[in-house]
mmCIF file of C-alpha atoms in Angstrom:
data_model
loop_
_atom_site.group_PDB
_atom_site.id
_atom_site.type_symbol
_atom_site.label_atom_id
_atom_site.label_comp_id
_atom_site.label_asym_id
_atom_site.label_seq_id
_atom_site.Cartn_x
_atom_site.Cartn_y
_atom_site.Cartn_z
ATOM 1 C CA UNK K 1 -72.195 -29.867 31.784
ATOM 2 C CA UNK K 2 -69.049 -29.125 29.608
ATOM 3 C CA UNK K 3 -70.782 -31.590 26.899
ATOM 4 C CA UNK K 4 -74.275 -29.326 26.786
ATOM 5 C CA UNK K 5 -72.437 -26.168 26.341
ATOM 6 C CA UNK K 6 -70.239 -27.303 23.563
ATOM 7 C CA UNK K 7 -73.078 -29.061 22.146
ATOM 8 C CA UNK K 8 -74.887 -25.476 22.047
ATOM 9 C CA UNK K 9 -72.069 -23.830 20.903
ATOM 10 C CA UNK K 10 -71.776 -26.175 17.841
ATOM 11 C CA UNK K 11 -75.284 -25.780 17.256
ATOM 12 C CA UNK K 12 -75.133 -21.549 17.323
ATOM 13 C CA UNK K 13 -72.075 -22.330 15.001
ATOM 14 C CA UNK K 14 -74.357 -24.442 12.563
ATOM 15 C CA UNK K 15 -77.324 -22.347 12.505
ATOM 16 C CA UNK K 16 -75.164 -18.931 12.388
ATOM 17 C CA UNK K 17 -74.104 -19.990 8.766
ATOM 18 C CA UNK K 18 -75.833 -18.032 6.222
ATOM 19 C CA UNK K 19 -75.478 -19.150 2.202
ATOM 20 C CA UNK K 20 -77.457 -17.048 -0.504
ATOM 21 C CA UNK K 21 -77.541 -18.139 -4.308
ATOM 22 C CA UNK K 22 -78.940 -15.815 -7.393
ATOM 23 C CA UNK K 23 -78.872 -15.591 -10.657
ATOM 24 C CA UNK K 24 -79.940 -12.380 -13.197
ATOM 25 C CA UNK K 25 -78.989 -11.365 -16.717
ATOM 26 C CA UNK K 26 -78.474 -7.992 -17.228
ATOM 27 C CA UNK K 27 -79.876 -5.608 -19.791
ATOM 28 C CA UNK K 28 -77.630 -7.279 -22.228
ATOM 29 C CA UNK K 29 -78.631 -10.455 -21.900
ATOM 30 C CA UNK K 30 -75.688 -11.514 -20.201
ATOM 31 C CA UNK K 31 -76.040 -13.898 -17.136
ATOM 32 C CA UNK K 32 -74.914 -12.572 -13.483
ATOM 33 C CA UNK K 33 -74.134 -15.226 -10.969
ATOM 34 C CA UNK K 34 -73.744 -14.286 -7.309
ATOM 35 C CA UNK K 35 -73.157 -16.473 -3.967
ATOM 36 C CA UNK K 36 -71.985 -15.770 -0.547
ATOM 37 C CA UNK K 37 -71.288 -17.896 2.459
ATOM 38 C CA UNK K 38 -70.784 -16.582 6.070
ATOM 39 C CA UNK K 39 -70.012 -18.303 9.236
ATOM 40 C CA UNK K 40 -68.350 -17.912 12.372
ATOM 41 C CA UNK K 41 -65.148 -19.423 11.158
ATOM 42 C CA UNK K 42 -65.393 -17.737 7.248
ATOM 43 C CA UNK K 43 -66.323 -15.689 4.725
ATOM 44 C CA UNK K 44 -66.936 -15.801 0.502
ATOM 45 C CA UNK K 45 -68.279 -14.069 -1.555
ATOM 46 C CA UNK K 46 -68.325 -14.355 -5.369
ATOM 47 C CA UNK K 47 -69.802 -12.884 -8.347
ATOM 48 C CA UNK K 48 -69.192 -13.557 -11.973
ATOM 49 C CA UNK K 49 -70.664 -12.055 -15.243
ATOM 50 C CA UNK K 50 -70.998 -14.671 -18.260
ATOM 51 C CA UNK K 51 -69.938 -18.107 -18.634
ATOM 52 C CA UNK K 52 -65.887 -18.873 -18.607
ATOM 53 C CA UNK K 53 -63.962 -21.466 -20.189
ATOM 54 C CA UNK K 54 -61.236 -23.407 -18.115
ATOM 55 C CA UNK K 55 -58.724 -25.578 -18.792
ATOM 56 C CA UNK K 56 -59.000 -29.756 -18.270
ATOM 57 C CA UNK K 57 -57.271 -29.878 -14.811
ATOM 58 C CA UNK K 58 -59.180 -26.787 -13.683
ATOM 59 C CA UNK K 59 -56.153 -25.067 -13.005
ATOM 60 C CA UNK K 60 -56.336 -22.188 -15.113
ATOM 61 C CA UNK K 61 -59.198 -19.984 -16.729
ATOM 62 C CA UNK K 62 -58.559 -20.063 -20.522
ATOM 63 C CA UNK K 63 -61.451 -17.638 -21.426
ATOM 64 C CA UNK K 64 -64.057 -14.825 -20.265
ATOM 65 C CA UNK K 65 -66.521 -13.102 -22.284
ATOM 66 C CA UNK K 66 -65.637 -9.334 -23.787
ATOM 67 C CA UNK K 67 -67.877 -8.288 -20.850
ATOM 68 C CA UNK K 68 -67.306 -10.384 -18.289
ATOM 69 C CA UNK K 69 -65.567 -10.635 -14.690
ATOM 70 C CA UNK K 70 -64.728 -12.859 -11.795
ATOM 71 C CA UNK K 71 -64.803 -11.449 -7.989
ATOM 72 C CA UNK K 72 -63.773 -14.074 -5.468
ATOM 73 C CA UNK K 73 -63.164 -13.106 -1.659
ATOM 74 C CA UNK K 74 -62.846 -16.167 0.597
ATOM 75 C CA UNK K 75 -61.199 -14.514 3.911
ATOM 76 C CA UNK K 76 -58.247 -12.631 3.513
ATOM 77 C CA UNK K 77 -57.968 -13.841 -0.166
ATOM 78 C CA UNK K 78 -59.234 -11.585 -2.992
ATOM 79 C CA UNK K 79 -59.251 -13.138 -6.969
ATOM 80 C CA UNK K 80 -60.499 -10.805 -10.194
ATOM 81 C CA UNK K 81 -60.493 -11.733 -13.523
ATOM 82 C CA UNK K 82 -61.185 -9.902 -16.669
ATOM 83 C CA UNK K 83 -60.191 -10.036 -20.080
ATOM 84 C CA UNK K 84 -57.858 -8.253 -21.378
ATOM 85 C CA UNK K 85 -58.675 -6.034 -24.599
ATOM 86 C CA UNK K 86 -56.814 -9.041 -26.648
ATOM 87 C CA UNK K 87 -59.704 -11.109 -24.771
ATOM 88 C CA UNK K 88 -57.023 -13.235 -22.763
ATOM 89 C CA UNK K 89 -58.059 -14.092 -19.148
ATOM 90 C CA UNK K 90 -56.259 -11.220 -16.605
ATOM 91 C CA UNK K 91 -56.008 -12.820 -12.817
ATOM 92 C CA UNK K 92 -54.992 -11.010 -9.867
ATOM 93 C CA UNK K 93 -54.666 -12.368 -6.661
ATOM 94 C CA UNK K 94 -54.371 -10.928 -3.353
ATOM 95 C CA UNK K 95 -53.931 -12.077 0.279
ATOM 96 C CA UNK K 96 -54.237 -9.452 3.202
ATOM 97 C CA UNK K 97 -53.628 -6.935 0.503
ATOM 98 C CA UNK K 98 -50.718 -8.004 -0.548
ATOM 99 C CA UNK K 99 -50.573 -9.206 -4.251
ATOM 100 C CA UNK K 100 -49.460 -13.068 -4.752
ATOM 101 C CA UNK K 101 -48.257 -13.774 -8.084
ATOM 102 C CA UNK K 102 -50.249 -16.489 -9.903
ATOM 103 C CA UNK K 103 -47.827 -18.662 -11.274
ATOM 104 C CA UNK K 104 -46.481 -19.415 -7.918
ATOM 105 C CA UNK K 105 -47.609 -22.255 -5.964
ATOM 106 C CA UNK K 106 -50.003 -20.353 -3.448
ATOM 107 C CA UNK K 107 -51.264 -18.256 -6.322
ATOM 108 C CA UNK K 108 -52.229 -21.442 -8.129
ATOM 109 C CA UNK K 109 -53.488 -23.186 -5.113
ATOM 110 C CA UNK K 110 -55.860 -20.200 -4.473
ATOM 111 C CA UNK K 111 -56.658 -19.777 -8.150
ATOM 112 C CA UNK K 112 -57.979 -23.863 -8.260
ATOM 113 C CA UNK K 113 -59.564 -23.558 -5.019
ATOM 114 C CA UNK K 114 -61.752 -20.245 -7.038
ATOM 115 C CA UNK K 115 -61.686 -21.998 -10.444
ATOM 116 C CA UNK K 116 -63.526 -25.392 -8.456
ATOM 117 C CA UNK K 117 -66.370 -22.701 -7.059
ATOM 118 C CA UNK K 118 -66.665 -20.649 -10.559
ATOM 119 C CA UNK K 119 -67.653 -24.072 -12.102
ATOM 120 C CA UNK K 120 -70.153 -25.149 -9.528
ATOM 121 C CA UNK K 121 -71.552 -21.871 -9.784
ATOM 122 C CA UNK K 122 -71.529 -22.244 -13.384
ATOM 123 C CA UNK K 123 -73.239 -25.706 -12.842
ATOM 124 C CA UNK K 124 -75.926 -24.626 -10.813
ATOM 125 C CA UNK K 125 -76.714 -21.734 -12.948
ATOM 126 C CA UNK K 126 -77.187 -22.588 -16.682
#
């Protein structure tokens, strides 16, 4: 009996999952990427306006477009980036609110874990 429930419960957990994909270009011409994940054990969403440069390891994001933007949430982490007026990348990063710097080793770890999904996205969406 204990087998059937936790088979069911695995199965609820499977089909509870929800994943949604889209791409648009604004009235600029500039293309808007979008995706969201949710199931019972997490939560992402990310959106991202133009197509960004990184560097070779895919560590660090080396360029965004004058208009462009990252927003990353993946549970209680939250990533932006913009440029700045200069047109270098600007990161923040968050975690429960609190800010994380991004040169430190959890900043970075979050930042390649959102760099990895920004090029996928990127990928899928030409």
């Amino acid at each position: 009996m204990k087998k059937i429930a936790a088979s069911v419960m695995l199965l609820l957990a499977i089909t509870a999952c929800n994943s949604r994909y889209e791409q648009e270009n604004d009235d600029k011409g500039n293309i808007v990427r979008r995706t969201s994940e949710r199931s019972p054990f997490s939560e992402y969403d990310f959106e991202m306006k133009g197509t960004f440069t990184f560097d070779e390891d895919g560590t660090a994001i080396t360029g965004i477009p004058a208009q462009g933007y990252a927003e990353y949430k993946y549970n209680n982490i939250t990533i932006n980036a913009r440029p700045a007026k200069d047109g270098t990348p600007i990161v923040t990063i968050f975690e429960k609110g609190e800010k994380v710097e991004a040169g430190s080793d959890k900043g970075k770890e979050y930042l390649e874990d959102a760099i990895g999904r920004m090029q996928k996205l990127q990928a899928k969406f030409k």
